[in-house]
Protein backbone atom coordinates (compact mmCIF):
# COMPACT_ATOMS: atom_id res chain seq x y z
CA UNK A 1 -167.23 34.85 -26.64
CA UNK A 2 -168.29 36.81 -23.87
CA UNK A 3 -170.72 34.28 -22.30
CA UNK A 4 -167.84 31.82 -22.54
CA UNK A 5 -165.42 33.93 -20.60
CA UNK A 6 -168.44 34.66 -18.25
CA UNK A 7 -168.47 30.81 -17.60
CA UNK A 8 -165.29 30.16 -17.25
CA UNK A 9 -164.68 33.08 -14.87
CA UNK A 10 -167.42 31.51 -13.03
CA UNK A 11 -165.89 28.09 -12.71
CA UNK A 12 -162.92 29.36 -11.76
CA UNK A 13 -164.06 31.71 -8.87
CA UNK A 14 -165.95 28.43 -7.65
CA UNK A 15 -162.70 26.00 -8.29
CA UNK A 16 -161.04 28.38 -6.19
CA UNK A 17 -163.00 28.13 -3.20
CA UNK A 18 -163.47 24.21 -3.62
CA UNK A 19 -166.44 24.22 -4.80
CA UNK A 20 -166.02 21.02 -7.35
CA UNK A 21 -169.99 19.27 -7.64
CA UNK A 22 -173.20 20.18 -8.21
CA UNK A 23 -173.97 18.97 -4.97
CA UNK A 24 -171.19 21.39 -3.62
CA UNK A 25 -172.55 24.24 -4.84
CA UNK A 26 -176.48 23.20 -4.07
CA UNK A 27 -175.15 22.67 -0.26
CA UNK A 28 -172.71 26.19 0.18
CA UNK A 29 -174.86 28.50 -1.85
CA UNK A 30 -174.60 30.83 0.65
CA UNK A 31 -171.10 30.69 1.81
CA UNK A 32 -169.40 31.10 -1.60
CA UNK A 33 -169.24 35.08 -1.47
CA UNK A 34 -168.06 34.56 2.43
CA UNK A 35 -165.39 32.72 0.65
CA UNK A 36 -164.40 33.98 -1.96
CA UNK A 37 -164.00 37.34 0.07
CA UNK A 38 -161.37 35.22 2.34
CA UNK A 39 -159.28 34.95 -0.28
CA UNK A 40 -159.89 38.39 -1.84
CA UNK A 41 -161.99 37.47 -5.02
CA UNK A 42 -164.56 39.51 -5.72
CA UNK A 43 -168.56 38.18 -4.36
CA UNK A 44 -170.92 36.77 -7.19
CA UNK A 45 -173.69 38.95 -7.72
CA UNK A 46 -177.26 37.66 -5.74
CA UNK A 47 -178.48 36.81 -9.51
CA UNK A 48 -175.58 34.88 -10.29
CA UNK A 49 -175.92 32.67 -7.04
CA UNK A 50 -179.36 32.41 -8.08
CA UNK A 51 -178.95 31.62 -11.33
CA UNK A 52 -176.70 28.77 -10.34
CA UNK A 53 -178.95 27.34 -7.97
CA UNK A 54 -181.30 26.93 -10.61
CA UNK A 55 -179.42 25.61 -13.20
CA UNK A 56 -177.82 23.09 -10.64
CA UNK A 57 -181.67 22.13 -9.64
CA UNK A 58 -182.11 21.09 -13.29
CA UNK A 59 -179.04 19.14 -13.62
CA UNK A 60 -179.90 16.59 -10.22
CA UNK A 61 -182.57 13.94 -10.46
CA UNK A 62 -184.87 14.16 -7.26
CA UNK A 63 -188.11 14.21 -5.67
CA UNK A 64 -189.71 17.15 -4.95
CA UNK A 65 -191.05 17.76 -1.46
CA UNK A 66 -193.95 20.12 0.04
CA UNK A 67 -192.68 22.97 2.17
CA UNK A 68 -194.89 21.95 4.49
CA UNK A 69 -193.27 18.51 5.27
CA UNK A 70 -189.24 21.08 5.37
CA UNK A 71 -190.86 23.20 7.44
CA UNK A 72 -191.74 19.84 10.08
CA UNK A 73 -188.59 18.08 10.01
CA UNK A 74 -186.88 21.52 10.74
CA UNK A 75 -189.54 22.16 13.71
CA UNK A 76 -188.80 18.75 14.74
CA UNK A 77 -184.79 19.68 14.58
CA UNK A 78 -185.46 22.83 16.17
CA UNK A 79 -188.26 21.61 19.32
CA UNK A 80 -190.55 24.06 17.60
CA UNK A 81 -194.60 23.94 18.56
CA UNK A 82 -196.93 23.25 15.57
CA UNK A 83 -198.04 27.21 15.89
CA UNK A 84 -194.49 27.98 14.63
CA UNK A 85 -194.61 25.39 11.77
CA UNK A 86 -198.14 26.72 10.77
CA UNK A 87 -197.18 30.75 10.73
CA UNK A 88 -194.05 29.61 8.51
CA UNK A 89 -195.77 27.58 5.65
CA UNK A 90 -198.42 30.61 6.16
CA UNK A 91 -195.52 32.88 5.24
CA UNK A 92 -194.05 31.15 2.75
CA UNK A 93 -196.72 30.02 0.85
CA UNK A 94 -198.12 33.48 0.92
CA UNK A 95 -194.89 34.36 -1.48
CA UNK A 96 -195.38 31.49 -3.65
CA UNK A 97 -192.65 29.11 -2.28
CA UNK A 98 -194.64 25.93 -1.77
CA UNK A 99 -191.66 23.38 -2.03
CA UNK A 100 -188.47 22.26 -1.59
CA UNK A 101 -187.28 23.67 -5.14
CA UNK A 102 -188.86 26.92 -4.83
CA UNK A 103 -187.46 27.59 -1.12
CA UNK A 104 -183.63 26.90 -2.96
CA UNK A 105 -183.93 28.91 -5.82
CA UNK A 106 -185.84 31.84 -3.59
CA UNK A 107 -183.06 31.45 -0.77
CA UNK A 108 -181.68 34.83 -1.26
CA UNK A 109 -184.97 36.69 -1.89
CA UNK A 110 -187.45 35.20 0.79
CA UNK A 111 -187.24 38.17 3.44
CA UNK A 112 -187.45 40.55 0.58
CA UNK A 113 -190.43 38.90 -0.75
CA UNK A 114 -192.06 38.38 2.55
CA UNK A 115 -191.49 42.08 3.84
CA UNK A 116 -192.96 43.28 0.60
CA UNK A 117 -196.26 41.28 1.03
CA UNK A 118 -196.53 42.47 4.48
CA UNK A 119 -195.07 39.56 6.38
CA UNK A 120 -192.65 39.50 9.21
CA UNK A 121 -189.49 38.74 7.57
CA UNK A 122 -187.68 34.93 9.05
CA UNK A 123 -184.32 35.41 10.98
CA UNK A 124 -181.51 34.31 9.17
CA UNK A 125 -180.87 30.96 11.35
CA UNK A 126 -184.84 30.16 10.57
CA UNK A 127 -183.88 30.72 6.92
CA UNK A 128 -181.00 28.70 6.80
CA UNK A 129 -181.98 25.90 8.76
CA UNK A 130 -185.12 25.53 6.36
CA UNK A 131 -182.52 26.17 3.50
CA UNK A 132 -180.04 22.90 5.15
CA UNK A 133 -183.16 20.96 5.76
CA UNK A 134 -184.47 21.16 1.84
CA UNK A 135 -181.57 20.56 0.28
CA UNK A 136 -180.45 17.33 2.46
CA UNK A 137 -184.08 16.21 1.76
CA UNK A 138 -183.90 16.67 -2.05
CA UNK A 139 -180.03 15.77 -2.08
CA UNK A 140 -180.30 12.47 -0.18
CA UNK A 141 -177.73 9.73 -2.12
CA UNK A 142 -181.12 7.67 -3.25
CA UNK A 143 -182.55 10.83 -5.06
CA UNK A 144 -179.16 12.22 -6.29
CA UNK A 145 -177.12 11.75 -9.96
CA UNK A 146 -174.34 14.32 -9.74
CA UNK A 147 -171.88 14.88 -12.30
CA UNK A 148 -169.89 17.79 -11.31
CA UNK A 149 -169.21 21.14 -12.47
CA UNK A 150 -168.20 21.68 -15.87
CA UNK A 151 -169.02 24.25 -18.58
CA UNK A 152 -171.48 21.74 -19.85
CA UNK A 153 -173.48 22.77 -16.68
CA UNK A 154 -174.09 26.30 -18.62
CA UNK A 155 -174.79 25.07 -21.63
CA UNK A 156 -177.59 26.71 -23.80
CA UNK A 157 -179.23 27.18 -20.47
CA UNK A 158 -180.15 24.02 -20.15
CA UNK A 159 -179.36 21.09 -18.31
CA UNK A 160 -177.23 18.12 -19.50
């Protein structure tokens, strides 16, 4: 009973701010607390958002790319010199985030898991360019089944 309330709280805080697909959510990850504050709602918890993310990654058909070819196609949107693109894949792989997956689920964490290895942490329009560019690579129409948000998405932890 209280998982189901739990879920259906959740759909309903993301309902509210418009947030109707998997895709949706995959996309505006990050704005959902921004707002849900607008229209005074309480902000999901970091964990929650994560949790989400992950569950939505299961749910979506698609090809998994190497952070290495995100981090070039946001250096090429960017003008960025191949120096830049090689200390970022340094960085990231040196937390364990070697792909396109692992860079979406670890969205909210990478700064935290870079400072505590020792790295310099990325600025926030770094992070969310890289964070745009991996999810319109893996969400591209041709890689993409997506059937919405329902509390099916929850279910038994699983995907449908």
């Amino acid at each position: 009973r209280n998982r189901d309330l739990w879920v259906s709280h959740i759909l309903n805080k993301l309902n509210d701010v418009g947030i109707k697909s998997i895709r949706q959510l995959i996309e505006d990850i990050w704005r959902i607390n921004a707002r849900l504050c607008s229209i005074d709602h309480l902000p999901l918890y970091k964990t929650t958002l994560m949790l989400l993310l992950r569950e939505g990654l299961k749910t979506i058909q698609y090809r998994n790319v190497e952070i290495d070819h995100i981090v070039g196609l946001c250096a090429v949107k960017l003008s960025r010199k191949p120096s830049w693109i090689n200390e970022v894949v340094s960085k990231l792989k040196g937390i364990g985030i070697n792909t396109a997956q692992k860079l979406i689920e670890n969205v909210f964490i990478i700064n935290t898991k870079l400072i505590k290895e020792g790295f310099i942490p990325l600025n926030q329009s770094t992070w969310r360019d890289l964070y745009q560019t991996a999810v319109n690579r893996i969400t591209r129409e041709d890689n993409y089944n997506d059937d919405g948000l329902e509390y099916g998405f929850f279910s038994d932890g699983n995907s449908k």
